PDB file of C-alpha atoms in Angstrom:
ATOM      1  CA  MET A   1       0.570  -0.214   0.227  1.00 52.00           C
ATOM      2  CA  GLY A   2       1.426   3.400  -1.295  1.00 57.00           C
ATOM      3  CA  PHE A   3       1.581   6.819   0.875  1.00 55.00           C
ATOM      4  CA  LEU A   4      -1.266   8.306  -1.149  1.00 55.00           C
ATOM      5  CA  SER A   5      -3.806   5.161  -0.609  1.00 59.00           C
ATOM      6  CA  ARG A   6      -3.248   5.233   2.965  1.00 62.00           C
ATOM      7  CA  LEU A   7      -3.923   8.976   3.049  1.00 57.00           C
ATOM      8  CA  THR A   8      -7.359   8.543   1.022  1.00 62.00           C
ATOM      9  CA  GLY A   9      -7.915   5.522   2.185  1.00 60.00           C
ATOM     10  CA  ARG A  10      -8.860   3.337  -1.148  1.00 60.00           C
ATOM     11  CA  PRO A  11      -7.054   0.243  -0.926  1.00 59.00           C
ATOM     12  CA  GLU A  12      -3.964  -0.293  -3.627  1.00 57.00           C
ATOM     13  CA  PRO A  13      -5.923  -1.968  -6.862  1.00 57.00           C
ATOM     14  CA  THR A  14      -3.733  -5.748  -6.617  1.00 57.00           C
ATOM     15  CA  ASP A  15      -2.073  -6.990  -9.767  1.00 54.00           C
ATOM     16  CA  PRO A  16      -3.633  -9.642 -12.277  1.00 53.00           C
ATOM     17  CA  GLU A  17      -1.975 -13.076 -11.588  1.00 54.00           C
ATOM     18  CA  PRO A  18      -1.062 -13.817 -15.054  1.00 53.00           C
ATOM     19  CA  ALA A  19      -3.135 -15.929 -17.168  1.00 52.00           C
ATOM     20  CA  GLN A  20      -1.307 -19.124 -18.519  1.00 51.00           C
ATOM     21  CA  PRO A  21      -1.006 -19.452 -21.809  1.00 51.00           C
ATOM     22  CA  SER A  22      -3.996 -21.914 -23.290  1.00 50.00           C
ATOM     23  CA  GLY A  23      -2.899 -25.684 -23.689  1.00 49.00           C
ATOM     24  CA  ALA A  24       0.010 -25.568 -21.212  1.00 48.00           C
ATOM     25  CA  PRO A  25       0.339 -28.422 -19.120  1.00 47.00           C
ATOM     26  CA  GLU A  26      -1.336 -28.066 -15.446  1.00 50.00           C
ATOM     27  CA  PHE A  27       1.340 -29.362 -12.591  1.00 44.00           C
ATOM     28  CA  LEU A  28      -1.217 -31.060  -9.918  1.00 45.00           C
ATOM     29  CA  PRO A  29       0.287 -33.137  -7.211  1.00 47.00           C
ATOM     30  CA  GLU A  30      -0.079 -36.251  -7.144  1.00 47.00           C
ATOM     31  CA  ALA A  31      -1.947 -38.121  -5.142  1.00 45.00           C
ATOM     32  CA  VAL A  32      -0.436 -41.334  -3.157  1.00 45.00           C
ATOM     33  CA  PRO A  33      -1.991 -43.545  -2.684  1.00 48.00           C
ATOM     34  CA  PRO A  34      -2.338 -45.371   0.849  1.00 49.00           C
ATOM     35  CA  ALA A  35       0.021 -48.821   1.327  1.00 48.00           C
ATOM     36  CA  THR A  36      -2.990 -51.211   1.340  1.00 48.00           C
ATOM     37  CA  SER A  37       0.013 -54.515   3.131  1.00 49.00           C
ATOM     38  CA  SER A  38       2.795 -55.832   2.887  1.00 46.00           C
ATOM     39  CA  ARG A  39       3.543 -56.236  -0.867  1.00 47.00           C
ATOM     40  CA  ASP A  40       2.691 -53.002  -1.844  1.00 47.00           C
ATOM     41  CA  ALA A  41       4.808 -51.276   1.150  1.00 49.00           C
ATOM     42  CA  VAL A  42       7.036 -48.359  -1.476  1.00 47.00           C
ATOM     43  CA  PRO A  43       9.973 -48.309   0.406  1.00 48.00           C
ATOM     44  CA  GLU A  44      10.595 -45.464   3.243  1.00 49.00           C
ATOM     45  CA  PHE A  45      13.052 -42.640   2.806  1.00 47.00           C
ATOM     46  CA  SER A  46      14.914 -41.024   6.117  1.00 48.00           C
ATOM     47  CA  ALA A  47      15.065 -37.833   6.499  1.00 48.00           C
ATOM     48  CA  SER A  48      18.074 -36.560   7.812  1.00 49.00           C
ATOM     49  CA  ALA A  49      22.398 -39.253   7.554  1.00 50.00           C
ATOM     50  CA  GLY A  50      23.506 -41.545   9.808  1.00 52.00           C
ATOM     51  CA  ASP A  51      25.661 -38.406  10.770  1.00 54.00           C
ATOM     52  CA  GLY A  52      23.156 -36.107  11.642  1.00 56.00           C
ATOM     53  CA  THR A  53      22.924 -34.087   8.504  1.00 59.00           C
ATOM     54  CA  PRO A  54      19.385 -32.702   7.220  1.00 60.00           C
ATOM     55  CA  GLY A  55      18.318 -32.939   4.167  1.00 64.00           C
ATOM     56  CA  VAL A  56      20.469 -36.026   3.059  1.00 71.00           C
ATOM     57  CA  ARG A  57      17.460 -38.663   1.825  1.00 74.00           C
ATOM     58  CA  LEU A  58      19.133 -43.077   2.174  1.00 77.00           C
ATOM     59  CA  TYR A  59      17.874 -45.328   0.727  1.00 75.00           C
ATOM     60  CA  ASN A  60      17.482 -48.603   2.429  1.00 75.00           C
ATOM     61  CA  PRO A  61      17.656 -51.563   0.185  1.00 75.00           C
ATOM     62  CA  TYR A  62      16.907 -54.062   2.228  1.00 73.00           C
ATOM     63  CA  GLN A  63      13.150 -52.428   3.512  1.00 75.00           C
ATOM     64  CA  GLY A  64      10.309 -55.180   2.961  1.00 72.00           C
ATOM     65  CA  ILE A  65      12.955 -58.318   2.509  1.00 72.00           C
ATOM     66  CA  HIS A  66      11.077 -59.548   5.827  1.00 73.00           C
ATOM     67  CA  ALA A  67       8.120 -59.188   4.362  1.00 73.00           C
ATOM     68  CA  ALA A  68       8.340 -60.812   1.689  1.00 68.00           C
ATOM     69  CA  ALA A  69      10.439 -64.056   3.440  1.00 69.00           C
ATOM     70  CA  ALA A  70       7.297 -64.606   5.809  1.00 73.00           C
ATOM     71  CA  ARG A  71       5.740 -64.145   2.909  1.00 71.00           C
ATOM     72  CA  GLY A  72       7.428 -67.431   0.720  1.00 65.00           C
ATOM     73  CA  LEU A  73       7.512 -69.325   4.104  1.00 67.00           C
ATOM     74  CA  ALA A  74       3.195 -68.639   4.763  1.00 70.00           C
ATOM     75  CA  GLU A  75       2.291 -69.400   1.227  1.00 69.00           C
ATOM     76  CA  GLY A  76       4.439 -73.441   1.383  1.00 66.00           C
ATOM     77  CA  LEU A  77       7.033 -71.497  -0.840  1.00 64.00           C
ATOM     78  CA  PRO A  78      10.466 -71.105   0.514  1.00 59.00           C
ATOM     79  CA  ALA A  79      11.976 -67.445   0.889  1.00 58.00           C
ATOM     80  CA  TYR A  80      15.195 -68.055  -1.741  1.00 61.00           C
ATOM     81  CA  LYS A  81      15.358 -70.346  -3.796  1.00 66.00           C
ATOM     82  CA  LEU A  82      19.532 -71.840  -3.974  1.00 69.00           C
ATOM     83  CA  PRO A  83      20.699 -73.645  -6.874  1.00 70.00           C
ATOM     84  CA  GLN A  84      21.548 -77.200  -6.162  1.00 71.00           C
ATOM     85  CA  GLN A  85      23.819 -77.538  -8.641  1.00 69.00           C
ATOM     86  CA  PRO A  86      26.509 -75.553 -10.856  1.00 70.00           C
ATOM     87  CA  GLU A  87      25.196 -72.460 -13.026  1.00 74.00           C
ATOM     88  CA  PHE A  88      26.822 -72.320 -16.045  1.00 72.00           C
ATOM     89  CA  LEU A  89      26.341 -69.609 -19.010  1.00 75.00           C
ATOM     90  CA  PHE A  90      25.624 -71.741 -22.222  1.00 74.00           C
ATOM     91  CA  SER A  91      24.059 -75.689 -21.975  1.00 70.00           C
ATOM     92  CA  GLU A  92      26.783 -76.487 -23.676  1.00 66.00           C
ATOM     93  CA  GLU A  93      29.391 -75.910 -20.759  1.00 64.00           C
ATOM     94  CA  ALA A  94      26.259 -77.863 -18.569  1.00 62.00           C
ATOM     95  CA  ALA A  95      26.046 -80.968 -20.784  1.00 62.00           C
ATOM     96  CA  VAL A  96      30.160 -81.331 -20.780  1.00 64.00           C
ATOM     97  CA  HIS A  97      31.957 -82.366 -17.117  1.00 63.00           C
ATOM     98  CA  ARG A  98      34.912 -81.836 -16.319  1.00 69.00           C
ATOM     99  CA  ARG A  99      37.620 -81.045 -14.385  1.00 74.00           C
ATOM    100  CA  SER A 100      41.017 -79.054 -15.054  1.00 79.00           C
ATOM    101  CA  TRP A 101      44.557 -79.714 -15.371  1.00 83.00           C
ATOM    102  CA  SER A 102      45.529 -79.537 -11.022  1.00 86.00           C
ATOM    103  CA  GLU A 103      42.274 -81.153 -10.023  1.00 87.00           C
ATOM    104  CA  ASN A 104      43.085 -83.954 -12.456  1.00 86.00           C
ATOM    105  CA  LEU A 105      46.721 -84.222 -10.897  1.00 90.00           C
ATOM    106  CA  THR A 106      44.904 -83.436  -7.408  1.00 92.00           C
ATOM    107  CA  PHE A 107      42.296 -86.669  -7.854  1.00 91.00           C
ATOM    108  CA  TYR A 108      44.029 -89.011  -9.452  1.00 92.00           C
ATOM    109  CA  THR A 109      47.742 -88.853  -7.667  1.00 94.00           C
ATOM    110  CA  GLY A 110      45.938 -88.809  -4.498  1.00 94.00           C
ATOM    111  CA  SER A 111      43.254 -91.843  -5.502  1.00 93.00           C
ATOM    112  CA  GLY A 112      46.364 -93.702  -6.778  1.00 93.00           C
ATOM    113  CA  TYR A 113      48.397 -93.401  -3.590  1.00 95.00           C
ATOM    114  CA  LEU A 114      45.367 -94.061  -1.298  1.00 95.00           C
ATOM    115  CA  SER A 115      44.515 -97.026  -3.164  1.00 94.00           C
ATOM    116  CA  GLY A 116      48.286 -98.652  -3.176  1.00 94.00           C
ATOM    117  CA  ALA A 117      49.049 -97.859   0.478  1.00 94.00           C
ATOM    118  CA  ILE A 118      45.652 -99.362   1.108  1.00 95.00           C
ATOM    119  CA  MET A 119      46.116-102.377  -1.019  1.00 95.00           C
ATOM    120  CA  GLY A 120      49.356-103.155  -0.699  1.00 94.00           C
ATOM    121  CA  GLY A 121      49.400-102.482   3.330  1.00 93.00           C
ATOM    122  CA  GLY A 122      46.335-105.654   2.901  1.00 93.00           C
ATOM    123  CA  LYS A 123      49.056-107.436   1.055  1.00 93.00           C
ATOM    124  CA  GLY A 124      51.742-107.090   4.418  1.00 92.00           C
ATOM    125  CA  ALA A 125      49.865-107.904   6.801  1.00 92.00           C
ATOM    126  CA  LEU A 126      48.569-111.306   5.656  1.00 93.00           C
ATOM    127  CA  ASP A 127      51.531-112.439   4.572  1.00 90.00           C
ATOM    128  CA  ALA A 128      53.046-111.406   7.771  1.00 89.00           C
ATOM    129  CA  LEU A 129      49.807-113.192   9.520  1.00 88.00           C
ATOM    130  CA  ARG A 130      51.164-116.392   7.488  1.00 88.00           C
ATOM    131  CA  THR A 131      54.894-116.148   8.027  1.00 84.00           C
ATOM    132  CA  GLN A 132      55.780-118.187  11.292  1.00 82.00           C
ATOM    133  CA  PRO A 133      59.138-118.919  12.834  1.00 79.00           C
ATOM    134  CA  THR A 134      60.715-121.726  12.718  1.00 78.00           C
ATOM    135  CA  GLU A 135      62.130-120.373  16.009  1.00 79.00           C
ATOM    136  CA  PRO A 136      60.028-120.735  19.036  1.00 74.00           C
ATOM    137  CA  ALA A 137      60.999-117.845  20.811  1.00 75.00           C
ATOM    138  CA  LEU A 138      60.473-115.539  17.592  1.00 75.00           C
ATOM    139  CA  ASN A 139      56.190-116.039  17.993  1.00 79.00           C
ATOM    140  CA  THR A 140      55.892-113.905  20.440  1.00 83.00           C
ATOM    141  CA  THR A 141      53.625-111.466  20.810  1.00 84.00           C
ATOM    142  CA  ARG A 142      55.392-108.636  20.750  1.00 88.00           C
ATOM    143  CA  LEU A 143      57.485-110.092  17.967  1.00 87.00           C
ATOM    144  CA  LYS A 144      54.035-110.813  15.558  1.00 87.00           C
ATOM    145  CA  VAL A 145      53.340-107.012  16.396  1.00 90.00           C
ATOM    146  CA  ASN A 146      56.505-105.891  14.816  1.00 90.00           C
ATOM    147  CA  ARG A 147      56.301-108.081  11.867  1.00 89.00           C
ATOM    148  CA  LEU A 148      52.680-107.140  10.241  1.00 91.00           C
ATOM    149  CA  LEU A 149      53.104-103.103  11.145  1.00 92.00           C
ATOM    150  CA  ASN A 150      56.837-103.996   9.162  1.00 93.00           C
ATOM    151  CA  MET A 151      55.591-106.353   6.513  1.00 92.00           C
ATOM    152  CA  SER A 152      52.348-103.926   6.076  1.00 93.00           C
ATOM    153  CA  GLY A 153      54.246-100.637   5.904  1.00 93.00           C
ATOM    154  CA  LYS A 154      56.758-102.166   3.553  1.00 93.00           C
ATOM    155  CA  ALA A 155      54.440-103.197   1.435  1.00 93.00           C
ATOM    156  CA  GLY A 156      51.752-100.351   1.424  1.00 94.00           C
ATOM    157  CA  ARG A 157      54.848 -97.740   0.909  1.00 93.00           C
ATOM    158  CA  GLY A 158      56.006 -99.676  -2.126  1.00 93.00           C
ATOM    159  CA  ALA A 159      52.959-100.097  -3.761  1.00 94.00           C
ATOM    160  CA  GLY A 160      51.070 -96.232  -3.135  1.00 94.00           C
ATOM    161  CA  HIS A 161      54.765 -95.386  -4.733  1.00 94.00           C
ATOM    162  CA  ALA A 162      53.062 -96.617  -7.464  1.00 94.00           C
ATOM    163  CA  LEU A 163      50.171 -96.783  -8.059  1.00 94.00           C
ATOM    164  CA  GLY A 164      50.490 -93.026  -7.043  1.00 94.00           C
ATOM    165  CA  ALA A 165      53.024 -92.048 -10.023  1.00 94.00           C
ATOM    166  CA  LEU A 166      51.251 -93.562 -12.231  1.00 94.00           C
ATOM    167  CA  GLY A 167      48.588 -91.521 -11.219  1.00 93.00           C
ATOM    168  CA  LEU A 168      50.641 -88.394 -11.456  1.00 94.00           C
ATOM    169  CA  PHE A 169      51.700 -89.720 -15.056  1.00 94.00           C
ATOM    170  CA  PHE A 170      47.846 -90.209 -16.352  1.00 94.00           C
ATOM    171  CA  SER A 171      47.225 -87.284 -15.697  1.00 92.00           C
ATOM    172  CA  SER A 172      49.582 -85.087 -16.785  1.00 93.00           C
ATOM    173  CA  PHE A 173      48.891 -86.690 -19.788  1.00 93.00           C
ATOM    174  CA  GLU A 174      45.498 -86.251 -20.180  1.00 90.00           C
ATOM    175  CA  SER A 175      45.892 -82.799 -19.388  1.00 90.00           C
ATOM    176  CA  ALA A 176      48.754 -82.421 -22.043  1.00 91.00           C
ATOM    177  CA  ILE A 177      46.604 -83.952 -24.826  1.00 90.00           C
ATOM    178  CA  ALA A 178      43.905 -81.891 -24.182  1.00 87.00           C
ATOM    179  CA  TYR A 179      44.958 -78.676 -23.926  1.00 87.00           C
ATOM    180  CA  PHE A 180      47.328 -79.022 -26.842  1.00 88.00           C
ATOM    181  CA  SER A 181      44.719 -80.854 -29.067  1.00 86.00           C
ATOM    182  CA  ASP A 182      42.713 -77.368 -27.989  1.00 81.00           C
ATOM    183  CA  ARG A 183      39.730 -79.964 -27.410  1.00 76.00           C
ATOM    184  CA  ALA A 184      39.362 -80.901 -30.752  1.00 82.00           C
ATOM    185  CA  LEU A 185      39.883 -84.529 -30.528  1.00 83.00           C
ATOM    186  CA  PRO A 186      37.458 -86.865 -28.225  1.00 84.00           C
ATOM    187  CA  ASP A 187      37.089 -86.803 -24.483  1.00 83.00           C
ATOM    188  CA  GLU A 188      37.532 -91.119 -24.599  1.00 87.00           C
ATOM    189  CA  LEU A 189      40.158 -90.946 -27.421  1.00 91.00           C
ATOM    190  CA  ASN A 190      42.206 -88.718 -25.164  1.00 90.00           C
ATOM    191  CA  THR A 191      42.105 -91.041 -21.908  1.00 91.00           C
ATOM    192  CA  VAL A 192      42.825 -94.184 -23.738  1.00 93.00           C
ATOM    193  CA  ALA A 193      46.246 -92.409 -25.389  1.00 93.00           C
ATOM    194  CA  ALA A 194      47.174 -90.487 -21.864  1.00 93.00           C
ATOM    195  CA  GLY A 195      46.648 -94.629 -20.985  1.00 94.00           C
ATOM    196  CA  ALA A 196      48.698 -95.933 -23.250  1.00 94.00           C
ATOM    197  CA  LEU A 197      51.701 -93.023 -22.565  1.00 94.00           C
ATOM    198  CA  THR A 198      51.339 -93.583 -18.455  1.00 94.00           C
ATOM    199  CA  GLY A 199      51.969 -97.854 -19.132  1.00 94.00           C
ATOM    200  CA  ALA A 200      55.179 -97.143 -21.532  1.00 94.00           C
ATOM    201  CA  LEU A 201      55.955 -94.486 -19.197  1.00 93.00           C
ATOM    202  CA  PHE A 202      56.341 -96.665 -16.369  1.00 92.00           C
ATOM    203  CA  ARG A 203      57.637 -99.461 -17.879  1.00 92.00           C
ATOM    204  CA  MET A 204      60.593 -98.054 -20.088  1.00 92.00           C
ATOM    205  CA  PRO A 205      63.374 -99.032 -18.053  1.00 90.00           C
ATOM    206  CA  HIS A 206      62.485-102.228 -18.420  1.00 92.00           C
ATOM    207  CA  GLY A 207      63.167-101.996 -22.710  1.00 91.00           C
ATOM    208  CA  PRO A 208      61.284-101.315 -25.238  1.00 91.00           C
ATOM    209  CA  ARG A 209      59.474-104.806 -25.713  1.00 94.00           C
ATOM    210  CA  VAL A 210      58.329-103.992 -22.459  1.00 93.00           C
ATOM    211  CA  SER A 211      57.381-100.816 -22.759  1.00 93.00           C
ATOM    212  CA  LEU A 212      55.313-101.588 -25.424  1.00 94.00           C
ATOM    213  CA  VAL A 213      53.319-104.315 -24.054  1.00 94.00           C
ATOM    214  CA  ALA A 214      52.771-101.994 -20.865  1.00 94.00           C
ATOM    215  CA  GLY A 215      51.353 -99.847 -23.178  1.00 94.00           C
ATOM    216  CA  GLY A 216      49.141-101.797 -25.010  1.00 94.00           C
ATOM    217  CA  ILE A 217      48.168-102.658 -21.242  1.00 95.00           C
ATOM    218  CA  GLY A 218      47.595 -99.231 -20.129  1.00 93.00           C
ATOM    219  CA  ALA A 219      45.475 -98.483 -23.504  1.00 94.00           C
ATOM    220  CA  VAL A 220      42.544-100.951 -22.133  1.00 95.00           C
ATOM    221  CA  ALA A 221      42.907 -99.861 -18.339  1.00 93.00           C
ATOM    222  CA  ALA A 222      41.408 -96.699 -19.850  1.00 92.00           C
ATOM    223  CA  GLY A 223      38.626 -97.851 -21.814  1.00 92.00           C
ATOM    224  CA  GLY A 224      37.681 -99.963 -19.103  1.00 92.00           C
ATOM    225  CA  LEU A 225      37.728 -96.610 -17.188  1.00 88.00           C
ATOM    226  CA  VAL A 226      35.873 -94.444 -20.129  1.00 89.00           C
ATOM    227  CA  PHE A 227      33.874 -97.600 -19.680  1.00 90.00           C
ATOM    228  CA  ALA A 228      32.741 -96.778 -15.953  1.00 87.00           C
ATOM    229  CA  ARG A 229      31.975 -92.680 -16.770  1.00 81.00           C
ATOM    230  CA  ALA A 230      30.043 -93.604 -19.373  1.00 81.00           C
ATOM    231  CA  ASN A 231      28.020 -95.862 -17.006  1.00 81.00           C
ATOM    232  CA  ILE A 232      28.598 -94.166 -13.806  1.00 77.00           C
ATOM    233  CA  SER A 233      27.654 -90.794 -15.735  1.00 64.00           C
ATOM    234  CA  ARG A 234      24.328 -92.962 -17.599  1.00 68.00           C
ATOM    235  CA  HIS A 235      22.989 -93.541 -13.640  1.00 62.00           C
ATOM    236  CA  LEU A 236      23.534 -90.400 -11.054  1.00 58.00           C
TER     237      LEU A 236
END
């Protein structure tokens, strides 16, 4: 209100509001529907940060996770469906089950040494029990136990070392053939070739003829391994 308007007592005219051009959109406040259940609940925003700073909007990504879990349990469904088997990006990878070279090395070497130690130790124990000394003074309980431990340990150690070396050679040849052939050859052929090379290398110190015979035996044994793998994977 101006000075003249105060003296005369006339109200000061107010400026009319500017008219909006035709066709201009009108901005009205949107009405947010109330949440009727936990399924339609909207995550809340906090008004201040954790350090007390006002005006900072923080979003909680775990808002409503307990409600979702409770709803799944109420419907008889698990809250989270976890995979029971390894997940693959392509279906071709899921159809082929193969181990890496380090897994092959650990599996075959460890299995060979453990099997050899058990079989060799059992054979040595049987030999110790069958052995009867000529003198009765050497057949005491303490000497029997000592003879049993010595013979079983010696036989188990030798057989374990032999089968462990066979597992080491076999896993190395199988992984090397697969690597240098770039998986172009079938896995069955790689296994048979690795078995033949393993047998030939293991008996090479005894001459070329013995080495060739051992290579043939190794190829047959590897073929049995391929057959066993196919039957096991078919029934699993």
